[in-house]
CSV table of C-alpha atoms and ligand atoms in Angstrom, one decimal:
chain,number,residue,atom,x,y,z
L,15,MET,CA,-45.7,-52.8,59.8
L,16,ASP,CA,-44.8,-49.0,59.1
L,17,LYS,CA,-42.8,-48.7,62.1
L,18,LYS,CA,-40.4,-51.3,60.7
L,19,GLN,CA,-39.5,-49.8,57.5
L,20,ARG,CA,-36.9,-47.5,56.9
L,21,PRO,CA,-37.5,-43.6,56.2
L,22,GLU,CA,-36.3,-44.2,52.5
L,23,THR,CA,-39.6,-46.2,52.3
L,24,LEU,CA,-42.0,-44.6,54.7
L,25,CYS,CA,-41.3,-41.2,52.1
L,26,VAL,CA,-42.2,-43.2,49.0
L,27,GLN,CA,-45.1,-45.6,50.2
L,28,ALA,CA,-46.6,-45.0,54.0
L,29,GLY,CA,-49.8,-43.3,54.0
L,30,TRP,CA,-52.2,-43.9,50.9
L,31,GLN,CA,-52.6,-48.0,50.9
L,32,PRO,CA,-55.2,-48.4,48.0
L,33,ALA,CA,-57.1,-52.1,48.1
L,34,GLY,CA,-57.3,-53.9,44.8
L,35,GLY,CA,-58.4,-51.3,42.0
L,36,GLU,CA,-57.9,-48.0,43.7
L,37,PRO,CA,-55.4,-45.5,42.3
L,38,ARG,CA,-52.1,-46.2,43.0
L,39,VAL,CA,-51.6,-42.7,43.7
L,40,LEU,CA,-53.1,-40.9,46.6
L,41,PRO,CA,-56.2,-39.4,44.9
L,42,ILE,CA,-57.6,-36.1,45.6
L,43,VAL,CA,-60.5,-36.2,47.3
L,44,GLN,CA,-61.9,-32.6,46.3
L,45,SER,CA,-65.3,-33.2,48.0
L,46,THR,CA,-66.1,-30.8,51.1
L,47,THR,CA,-68.8,-33.2,52.3
L,48,PHE,CA,-69.5,-37.2,52.4
L,49,LYS,CA,-72.9,-39.2,51.8
L,50,TYR,CA,-74.6,-41.6,53.9
L,51,ALA,CA,-77.5,-43.4,54.0
L,52,SER,CA,-79.4,-42.7,57.2
L,53,SER,CA,-79.5,-39.8,59.0
L,54,GLU,CA,-79.2,-41.7,62.5
L,55,GLN,CA,-75.8,-42.9,61.0
L,56,MET,CA,-74.7,-39.4,60.4
L,57,GLY,CA,-75.8,-38.7,63.9
L,58,ARG,CA,-72.8,-41.1,65.3
L,59,LEU,CA,-70.4,-39.9,63.3
L,60,PHE,CA,-71.4,-36.4,65.0
L,61,ASP,CA,-71.0,-37.7,68.5
L,62,LEU,CA,-67.6,-39.0,68.0
L,63,GLU,CA,-69.3,-42.6,68.2
L,64,GLU,CA,-68.4,-43.9,64.8
L,65,SER,CA,-65.5,-42.6,62.6
L,66,GLY,CA,-65.7,-41.8,59.0
L,67,TYR,CA,-66.1,-38.8,56.9
L,68,PHE,CA,-68.6,-36.2,57.0
L,69,TYR,CA,-67.1,-32.8,56.3
L,70,THR,CA,-63.7,-31.8,55.4
L,71,ARG,CA,-63.2,-29.1,58.0
L,72,LEU,CA,-62.7,-32.4,60.1
L,73,GLN,CA,-61.1,-35.1,58.2
L,74,ASN,CA,-60.6,-35.6,54.6
L,75,PRO,CA,-59.2,-38.8,53.3
L,76,THR,CA,-56.1,-37.2,51.1
L,77,ASN,CA,-55.4,-35.2,53.8
L,78,ASP,CA,-55.5,-38.1,56.6
L,79,ALA,CA,-53.3,-40.2,54.0
L,80,VAL,CA,-50.7,-37.5,54.2
L,81,ALA,CA,-50.6,-37.2,57.6
L,82,ALA,CA,-50.3,-40.9,58.4
L,83,LYS,CA,-47.2,-40.8,56.4
L,84,ILE,CA,-45.5,-37.9,58.3
L,85,ASN,CA,-46.9,-39.7,61.7
L,86,ALA,CA,-45.2,-43.0,60.0
L,87,LEU,CA,-42.0,-41.0,59.1
L,88,GLU,CA,-41.7,-39.3,62.8
L,89,GLY,CA,-42.9,-42.8,64.8
L,90,GLY,CA,-46.0,-41.3,66.0
L,91,VAL,CA,-49.4,-42.7,67.1
L,92,ALA,CA,-51.5,-40.0,65.7
L,93,ALA,CA,-51.5,-36.5,63.1
L,94,ILE,CA,-53.3,-33.6,62.0
L,95,LEU,CA,-52.2,-31.7,58.7
L,96,THR,CA,-52.9,-27.9,59.3
L,97,SER,CA,-53.2,-25.2,56.8
L,98,SER,CA,-49.8,-23.7,57.5
L,99,GLY,CA,-46.8,-24.1,60.3
L,100,GLN,CA,-47.7,-21.3,62.0
L,101,ALA,CA,-51.9,-23.0,62.8
L,102,ALA,CA,-49.7,-26.2,63.7
L,103,ASN,CA,-47.6,-24.5,66.3
L,104,TYR,CA,-50.8,-22.7,67.5
L,105,TYR,CA,-53.0,-25.8,67.7
L,106,ALA,CA,-50.2,-27.7,69.2
L,107,LEU,CA,-50.2,-25.5,72.3
L,108,PHE,CA,-53.7,-24.3,72.2
L,109,ASN,CA,-54.9,-27.9,72.5
L,110,ILE,CA,-53.7,-28.3,76.2
L,111,CYS,CA,-53.4,-24.7,77.6
L,112,GLN,CA,-56.2,-21.5,78.2
L,113,ALA,CA,-56.7,-17.9,79.3
L,114,GLY,CA,-54.6,-17.9,82.7
L,115,ASP,CA,-51.7,-20.8,81.7
L,116,HIS,CA,-48.6,-20.2,81.0
L,117,LEU,CA,-45.9,-21.9,78.4
L,118,VAL,CA,-42.1,-22.2,78.9
L,119,SER,CA,-40.1,-21.5,75.2
L,120,ALA,CA,-36.6,-21.4,73.9
L,121,THR,CA,-36.0,-17.6,73.0
L,122,SER,CA,-33.7,-18.7,70.0
L,123,ILE,CA,-37.2,-19.8,67.8
L,124,TYR,CA,-38.9,-18.6,64.2
L,125,GLY,CA,-40.1,-15.0,64.3
L,126,GLY,CA,-43.8,-15.7,63.5
L,127,THR,CA,-43.9,-18.1,66.3
L,128,TYR,CA,-42.2,-15.6,68.5
L,129,ASN,CA,-44.6,-13.1,67.6
L,130,LEU,CA,-47.5,-15.7,68.1
L,131,PHE,CA,-46.3,-16.6,71.6
L,132,SER,CA,-45.5,-12.8,73.0
L,133,VAL,CA,-48.2,-10.9,71.0
L,134,THR,CA,-51.4,-12.9,70.1
L,135,MET,CA,-51.4,-15.3,72.7
L,136,LYS,CA,-50.7,-12.9,75.5
L,137,LYS,CA,-54.0,-11.0,73.7
L,138,GLN,CA,-55.8,-14.5,74.6
L,139,GLY,CA,-54.9,-14.5,78.2
L,140,ILE,CA,-51.7,-17.1,77.5
L,141,GLU,CA,-48.0,-16.0,78.9
L,142,VAL,CA,-45.0,-17.3,77.4
L,143,GLY,CA,-41.8,-17.1,79.4
L,144,PHE,CA,-38.6,-17.3,77.0
L,145,VAL,CA,-35.4,-19.0,78.0
L,146,ASP,CA,-31.7,-19.5,76.8
L,147,GLN,CA,-31.8,-23.0,75.2
L,148,ASP,CA,-28.6,-23.1,76.3
L,149,ALA,CA,-28.7,-22.3,80.1
L,150,SER,CA,-28.4,-25.1,82.9
L,151,GLU,CA,-31.1,-27.3,83.8
L,152,ALA,CA,-31.7,-25.4,87.0
L,153,GLU,CA,-31.9,-22.1,85.3
L,154,ILE,CA,-34.7,-23.1,82.8
L,155,ALA,CA,-36.4,-24.9,85.2
L,156,ARG,CA,-36.8,-21.4,87.1
L,157,ALA,CA,-38.8,-20.4,84.1
L,158,PHE,CA,-41.6,-22.7,85.0
L,159,LYS,CA,-44.7,-21.6,87.4
L,160,PRO,CA,-47.5,-23.9,88.7
L,161,ASN,CA,-49.7,-23.1,85.9
L,162,THR,CA,-47.2,-23.7,83.2
L,163,LYS,CA,-48.5,-26.5,80.6
L,164,ALA,CA,-45.8,-27.0,78.3
L,165,LEU,CA,-42.4,-26.6,77.0
L,166,PHE,CA,-41.2,-25.3,73.3
L,167,GLY,CA,-38.4,-25.5,71.2
L,168,GLU,CA,-36.9,-25.8,67.6
L,169,THR,CA,-34.5,-28.8,66.6
L,170,ILE,CA,-32.7,-26.4,64.4
L,171,SER,CA,-33.8,-22.7,65.1
L,172,ASN,CA,-34.8,-20.7,62.5
L,173,THR,CA,-32.7,-18.5,61.9
L,174,GLY,CA,-30.3,-18.3,64.6
L,175,LEU,CA,-29.5,-22.3,63.6
L,176,LYS,CA,-29.1,-23.3,67.3
L,177,VAL,CA,-29.4,-26.9,68.1
L,178,LEU,CA,-31.7,-27.9,70.5
L,179,ASP,CA,-30.3,-30.3,73.8
L,180,ILE,CA,-33.8,-32.5,73.4
L,181,GLU,CA,-32.8,-34.8,75.9
L,182,LYS,CA,-31.8,-32.0,78.3
L,183,PHE,CA,-35.5,-30.0,77.4
L,184,ALA,CA,-37.1,-33.4,77.9
L,185,ARG,CA,-35.8,-34.1,80.9
L,186,ILE,CA,-36.7,-30.6,82.2
L,187,ALA,CA,-40.2,-30.6,80.7
L,188,HIS,CA,-41.1,-33.9,82.1
L,189,LYS,CA,-39.7,-33.1,86.1
L,190,GLN,CA,-42.3,-29.9,85.7
L,191,GLY,CA,-45.2,-32.9,84.5
L,192,VAL,CA,-45.3,-31.1,81.1
L,193,PRO,CA,-45.3,-32.2,77.5
L,194,LEU,CA,-42.1,-31.5,75.0
L,195,ILE,CA,-43.1,-29.4,71.9
L,196,VAL,CA,-40.2,-29.6,69.2
L,197,ASP,CA,-40.7,-27.9,66.3
L,198,ASN,CA,-38.4,-30.2,63.7
L,199,THR,CA,-39.1,-28.3,60.4
L,200,PHE,CA,-35.5,-27.5,59.8
L,201,ALA,CA,-34.4,-30.9,60.4
L,202,THR,CA,-37.1,-33.0,59.3
L,203,PRO,CA,-37.9,-36.5,60.1
L,204,ILE,CA,-34.6,-37.5,57.7
L,205,ASN,CA,-32.4,-35.6,59.7
L,206,CYS,CA,-33.7,-36.3,63.4
L,207,ARG,CA,-36.8,-37.8,65.0
L,208,PRO,CA,-37.2,-35.7,68.3
L,209,PHE,CA,-39.3,-38.7,69.7
L,210,GLU,CA,-36.7,-40.8,70.0
L,211,TRP,CA,-34.8,-38.2,72.3
L,212,GLY,CA,-38.1,-37.7,74.6
L,213,ALA,CA,-39.9,-35.3,72.8
L,214,ASP,CA,-43.7,-35.7,73.3
L,215,ILE,CA,-45.2,-34.0,70.2
L,216,VAL,CA,-43.7,-32.2,67.1
L,217,THR,CA,-44.9,-29.5,64.7
L,218,HIS,CA,-43.7,-29.0,61.5
L,219,SER,CA,-44.0,-26.2,59.1
L,220,THR,CA,-44.7,-28.6,55.7
L,221,THR,CA,-43.7,-25.6,53.7
L,222,LYS,CA,-40.0,-26.1,53.7
L,223,TYR,CA,-38.5,-29.1,53.0
L,224,MET,CA,-41.5,-31.6,53.5
L,225,ASP,CA,-43.1,-29.5,50.5
L,226,GLY,CA,-39.7,-28.6,49.1
L,227,HIS,CA,-40.6,-27.0,45.9
L,228,ALA,CA,-42.0,-23.6,47.4
L,229,THR,CA,-45.8,-25.0,46.1
L,230,SER,CA,-47.8,-25.0,49.2
L,231,VAL,CA,-48.4,-23.7,52.7
L,232,GLY,CA,-48.6,-26.2,55.3
L,233,GLY,CA,-48.3,-27.6,58.7
L,234,ALA,CA,-48.6,-30.6,60.6
L,235,ILE,CA,-48.7,-31.9,64.6
L,236,VAL,CA,-47.6,-35.3,65.6
L,237,ASP,CA,-48.1,-36.9,68.7
L,238,SER,CA,-45.9,-39.6,70.2
L,239,GLY,CA,-48.5,-40.9,72.5
L,240,ARG,CA,-46.2,-41.2,75.2
L,241,PHE,CA,-47.1,-38.5,77.4
L,242,ASP,CA,-49.2,-39.7,80.3
L,243,TRP,CA,-52.2,-36.8,80.4
L,244,GLU,CA,-54.1,-38.9,83.2
L,245,ALA,CA,-51.1,-38.8,85.8
L,246,GLN,CA,-51.2,-34.7,85.2
L,247,ALA,CA,-54.9,-34.5,85.0
L,248,ASN,CA,-55.2,-31.2,87.4
L,249,LYS,CA,-52.9,-29.5,84.6
L,250,PHE,CA,-54.7,-30.8,81.4
L,251,PRO,CA,-58.6,-30.8,82.3
L,252,GLY,CA,-59.4,-30.3,78.3
L,253,LEU,CA,-58.5,-33.8,77.7
L,254,THR,CA,-59.3,-35.6,81.0
L,255,THR,CA,-62.8,-33.8,82.4
L,256,PRO,CA,-66.1,-34.2,79.7
L,257,ASP,CA,-66.1,-31.8,76.7
L,258,ALA,CA,-69.3,-29.8,77.0
L,259,SER,CA,-69.3,-29.6,73.4
L,260,TYR,CA,-69.4,-33.3,72.7
L,261,HIS,CA,-71.9,-34.5,75.3
L,262,GLY,CA,-69.5,-34.9,78.0
L,263,ILE,CA,-67.2,-37.2,76.1
L,264,VAL,CA,-63.6,-37.4,77.8
L,265,TYR,CA,-60.9,-37.6,75.4
L,266,THR,CA,-58.1,-39.9,77.5
L,267,ALA,CA,-60.6,-42.1,78.7
L,268,THR,CA,-62.6,-42.6,75.2
L,269,PHE,CA,-59.3,-42.3,72.8
L,270,GLY,CA,-56.6,-43.4,75.0
L,271,LYS,CA,-53.3,-42.5,73.0
L,272,GLU,CA,-55.3,-40.7,70.3
L,273,ALA,CA,-56.6,-38.4,72.9
L,274,TYR,CA,-54.7,-35.4,71.9
L,275,ILE,CA,-55.1,-35.5,68.5
L,276,THR,CA,-58.6,-36.5,68.3
L,277,LYS,CA,-59.2,-33.4,70.6
L,278,ALA,CA,-56.9,-31.1,67.8
L,279,THR,CA,-59.4,-32.7,65.2
L,280,ALA,CA,-62.6,-32.5,66.9
L,281,GLN,CA,-62.7,-29.4,68.6
L,282,LEU,CA,-60.2,-26.7,67.5
L,283,MET,CA,-60.2,-27.9,63.4
L,284,ARG,CA,-64.0,-27.7,64.4
L,285,ASP,CA,-64.0,-24.6,65.6
L,286,LEU,CA,-61.0,-22.5,64.1
L,287,GLY,CA,-60.9,-24.4,60.5
L,288,SER,CA,-57.2,-24.1,59.7
L,289,VAL,CA,-57.7,-27.0,57.7
L,290,PRO,CA,-55.2,-27.5,54.2
L,291,SER,CA,-56.9,-28.0,50.9
L,292,PRO,CA,-56.8,-31.5,49.7
L,293,HIS,CA,-55.1,-30.3,46.7
L,294,ASN,CA,-52.0,-29.0,48.5
L,295,SER,CA,-52.3,-32.1,51.0
L,296,PHE,CA,-51.4,-33.9,47.3
L,297,LEU,CA,-48.5,-31.5,46.4
L,298,LEU,CA,-47.3,-32.0,49.8
L,299,ASN,CA,-47.2,-35.7,49.4
L,300,LEU,CA,-45.0,-35.3,46.4
L,301,GLY,CA,-42.7,-33.4,48.0
L,302,LEU,CA,-42.4,-36.3,50.3
L,303,GLU,CA,-41.8,-38.8,48.1
L,304,THR,CA,-38.1,-37.7,47.5
L,305,LEU,CA,-37.4,-36.0,51.1
L,306,HIS,CA,-35.1,-38.7,51.5
L,307,LEU,CA,-33.1,-37.8,48.2
L,308,ARG,CA,-33.4,-34.1,48.7
L,309,MET,CA,-32.3,-33.7,52.5
L,310,PRO,CA,-28.7,-35.3,51.9
L,311,ARG,CA,-28.2,-32.8,49.0
L,312,HIS,CA,-29.3,-30.1,50.7
L,313,CYS,CA,-27.1,-30.9,53.5
L,314,ALA,CA,-23.9,-32.0,51.3
L,315,ASN,CA,-24.5,-28.6,49.5
L,316,ALA,CA,-24.6,-26.3,52.5
L,317,LEU,CA,-21.6,-27.8,54.3
L,318,GLU,CA,-19.7,-27.5,51.2
L,319,MET,CA,-20.9,-24.0,50.9
L,320,ALA,CA,-20.1,-23.2,54.7
L,321,ARG,CA,-16.6,-24.1,54.1
L,322,TYR,CA,-16.0,-22.2,51.0
L,323,LEU,CA,-17.1,-18.9,52.8
L,324,GLN,CA,-15.6,-19.6,55.9
L,325,LYS,CA,-12.3,-19.4,53.6
L,326,HIS,CA,-13.0,-16.5,51.7
L,327,PRO,CA,-11.2,-13.6,52.5
L,328,LYS,CA,-14.5,-11.0,52.4
L,329,VAL,CA,-16.5,-13.5,54.8
L,330,ALA,CA,-16.2,-11.9,58.3
L,331,TRP,CA,-18.5,-15.1,60.1
L,332,VAL,CA,-20.3,-18.4,58.9
L,333,ASN,CA,-22.9,-20.3,61.4
L,334,TYR,CA,-23.5,-23.7,60.3
L,335,PRO,CA,-24.3,-26.6,62.4
L,336,GLY,CA,-22.6,-28.9,60.1
L,337,LEU,CA,-19.4,-27.5,60.3
L,338,PRO,CA,-16.5,-28.4,62.2
L,339,GLY,CA,-15.8,-25.4,64.9
L,340,ASP,CA,-19.4,-24.3,64.9
L,341,ARG,CA,-20.8,-23.8,68.4
L,342,TYR,CA,-23.4,-25.8,67.7
L,343,HIS,CA,-21.4,-29.1,66.1
L,344,ASP,CA,-21.3,-31.1,69.0
L,345,LEU,CA,-24.8,-31.1,69.7
L,346,ALA,CA,-25.6,-31.2,66.1
L,347,ALA,CA,-23.0,-34.4,65.8
L,348,LYS,CA,-25.1,-36.1,68.5
L,349,TYR,CA,-28.8,-35.3,67.2
L,350,LEU,CA,-28.1,-34.8,63.8
L,351,PRO,CA,-25.3,-37.2,62.9
L,352,GLU,CA,-26.5,-37.6,59.1
L,353,GLY,CA,-26.4,-33.7,57.9
L,354,SER,CA,-28.6,-30.7,59.5
L,355,CYS,CA,-30.2,-28.8,57.3
L,356,GLY,CA,-29.6,-26.8,54.1
L,357,VAL,CA,-29.7,-23.4,55.8
L,358,LEU,CA,-26.6,-21.4,56.9
L,359,THR,CA,-26.0,-18.2,58.2
L,360,PHE,CA,-22.9,-15.5,57.2
L,361,GLY,CA,-21.4,-12.1,57.7
L,362,LEU,CA,-19.6,-9.7,54.8
L,363,LYS,CA,-17.0,-8.0,56.2
L,364,GLY,CA,-18.5,-4.6,54.6
L,365,GLY,CA,-21.1,-5.3,57.2
L,366,ARG,CA,-24.8,-4.0,56.0
L,367,ALA,CA,-24.0,-2.1,53.1
L,368,GLU,CA,-21.8,-4.6,51.7
L,369,ALA,CA,-24.4,-7.7,52.1
L,370,VAL,CA,-26.7,-5.3,50.0
L,371,ALA,CA,-24.5,-5.0,47.1
L,372,PHE,CA,-23.1,-8.4,47.3
L,373,MET,CA,-27.1,-9.8,47.4
L,374,ASP,CA,-27.9,-7.3,44.0
L,375,ARG,CA,-25.2,-8.9,42.1
L,376,LEU,CA,-26.2,-12.6,42.6
L,377,ARG,CA,-27.8,-13.8,38.8
L,378,LEU,CA,-28.3,-17.6,40.4
L,379,VAL,CA,-28.9,-17.4,43.8
L,380,ALA,CA,-32.9,-15.3,44.3
L,381,ILE,CA,-33.4,-12.9,46.9
L,382,VAL,CA,-37.0,-14.5,48.2
L,383,THR,CA,-38.9,-15.0,51.6
L,384,HIS,CA,-38.9,-18.2,51.8
L,385,VAL,CA,-36.3,-21.2,53.0
L,386,ALA,CA,-35.9,-24.7,52.3
L,387,ASP,CA,-36.7,-25.4,48.8
L,388,VAL,CA,-35.0,-26.8,45.9
L,389,ARG,CA,-33.9,-23.4,44.3
L,390,SER,CA,-31.2,-21.7,46.3
L,391,SER,CA,-32.4,-17.9,48.0
L,392,VAL,CA,-31.0,-15.3,49.8
L,393,LEU,CA,-32.6,-12.7,52.6
L,394,HIS,CA,-31.1,-10.0,54.6
L,395,PRO,CA,-33.0,-10.2,57.4
L,396,ALA,CA,-31.9,-6.5,58.8
L,397,SER,CA,-33.2,-5.2,55.3
L,398,HIS,CA,-36.4,-7.7,55.2
L,399,THR,CA,-38.0,-9.5,57.5
L,400,HIS,CA,-36.7,-7.6,60.5
L,401,ARG,CA,-36.8,-4.1,59.2
L,402,GLN,CA,-38.8,-2.4,62.0
L,403,LEU,CA,-36.0,-3.4,64.4
L,404,THR,CA,-33.6,-0.5,65.8
L,405,GLU,CA,-29.8,-1.6,66.1
L,406,ALA,CA,-30.1,-2.6,69.7
L,407,GLN,CA,-33.7,-5.0,68.5
L,408,LEU,CA,-31.7,-6.8,66.3
L,409,LYS,CA,-29.1,-7.4,68.5
L,410,GLU,CA,-31.5,-8.7,70.9
L,411,ALA,CA,-33.0,-11.1,68.2
L,412,GLY,CA,-30.1,-12.5,67.8
L,413,ILE,CA,-29.8,-11.1,64.2
L,414,PRO,CA,-26.5,-9.0,63.2
L,415,HIS,CA,-26.9,-6.3,61.0
L,416,ASP,CA,-25.0,-7.8,58.6
L,417,LEU,CA,-25.9,-11.4,58.5
L,418,ILE,CA,-27.0,-13.1,55.3
L,419,ARG,CA,-29.2,-16.1,55.7
L,420,PHE,CA,-28.2,-18.4,52.6
L,421,SER,CA,-31.0,-21.5,51.8
L,422,VAL,CA,-28.9,-23.7,49.8
L,423,GLY,CA,-30.6,-25.8,47.3
L,424,ILE,CA,-30.2,-28.6,45.2
L,425,GLU,CA,-28.6,-27.2,42.1
L,426,HIS,CA,-24.7,-28.2,41.2
L,427,ILE,CA,-22.5,-27.0,44.0
L,428,ASP,CA,-19.8,-25.8,41.6
L,429,ASP,CA,-22.5,-23.1,40.0
L,430,LEU,CA,-23.8,-22.0,43.4
L,431,ILE,CA,-20.3,-21.5,44.3
L,432,SER,CA,-19.3,-19.4,40.8
L,433,ASP,CA,-22.4,-17.3,41.4
L,434,ILE,CA,-21.2,-16.3,44.9
L,435,GLU,CA,-18.0,-15.9,43.7
L,436,GLN,CA,-18.5,-13.6,41.2
L,437,ALA,CA,-20.8,-11.5,43.7
L,438,LEU,CA,-18.0,-11.4,46.0
L,439,THR,CA,-15.8,-10.3,43.5
L,440,ASP,CA,-17.2,-7.5,41.6
R,11,LIG,C1,-41.6,-21.2,58.5
R,11,LIG,C2,-41.6,-21.8,59.9
R,11,LIG,C3,-43.1,-22.1,60.6
R,11,LIG,C4,-44.3,-21.1,60.3
R,11,LIG,O1,-44.6,-21.7,59.2
R,11,LIG,P1,-45.5,-21.5,57.8
R,11,LIG,O2,-45.9,-22.5,57.0
R,11,LIG,O3,-44.9,-20.5,57.3
R,11,LIG,O4,-46.3,-20.9,58.7
R,11,LIG,C5,-42.8,-22.4,61.8
R,11,LIG,N1,-41.4,-23.1,62.2
R,11,LIG,C6,-40.6,-22.9,61.4
R,11,LIG,C7,-39.3,-23.3,62.5
R,11,LIG,C8,-40.5,-22.4,60.1
R,11,LIG,O5,-39.2,-22.1,59.6
């Protein structure tokens, strides 16, 4: 029934489905543990022979209801919540690779994910090759090796604001016999559902628009259920051969389309444990209930702000995928017809010094290390998140020294523009 409902209805109603006499609002099941009558039944739960709750690190009813809502919004078959977006991307990949394996990723991705791939996963013996997402299919295909296990990209990259050609990436991944994993954080399923364009797995930092109020760090992984792991059984032995830690269970044989998420829950969450607190999931659910109302407002405000900045004599350049003439406008028109996101980047003619002075003059718009919440905020990566980098390294990371990242909130646009106006005028 969920599949036929529109995203607006799913935002409000999907996930928690109370029976008669149960609370109308998603309850916070703030319990680490669950009681059973017989030790035999508890044993069956531990062997994955019966489904049920026994310990919140593996499953919790509040967390599961919110995962089910995100699953419905993305149009997947199963989903899992994680304690952060970082954990979501790590689990999404580590669920299908191990030491000695290789991954291919777009270069223009979130800085934290770039570090995870290029430093931490490398220490674990997993190598990531980076590609220019705008290169030709043939060029990107050259980055693949026999031990490559996945292709990764972001629908709209944070902070580059590049729009991913998802169909092209899906074609490349599938020709190589690996899944395409798309981080859909900035677009959200309100503006883009990557499964409709061929992606196999979607990840989220729910910390951003989904929570939307800057209260809770969190993440999610959603599986489309469409990737045929058994057709590539040699590549994915973790899913297609017996798991010694569960008396030899074979995930694909026992769980079919839910094999991937079941393995992430039963094996990775059991052993690594990046589980969200039920209270955070409750807050995330409140955010999701209005996601369909907030996204259009974020996008409309960002577009108007981009237009205003573009015309301002002190502004050197503006990047916003929704802006006609933007490098990614055509891809945005295809994949994000309803709007892209509330984040834009721009540079001032005075460069780095002027950027810093401008930000210090802002009154309504705050300087914070965050994006995608209801309050407007700015960040100057060269002075903050990327301050350890040299001029040359900044250039390589695609972050000009004058770049200001502006997360446009849902305040009245006239008040935002007058704050920017006064800060540019002084
Ligand atoms: C913020 C972000 C992450 C990391 O998420 P956290 O919730 O901060 O751990 C991953 N991907 C993208 C695109 C992000 O914007």
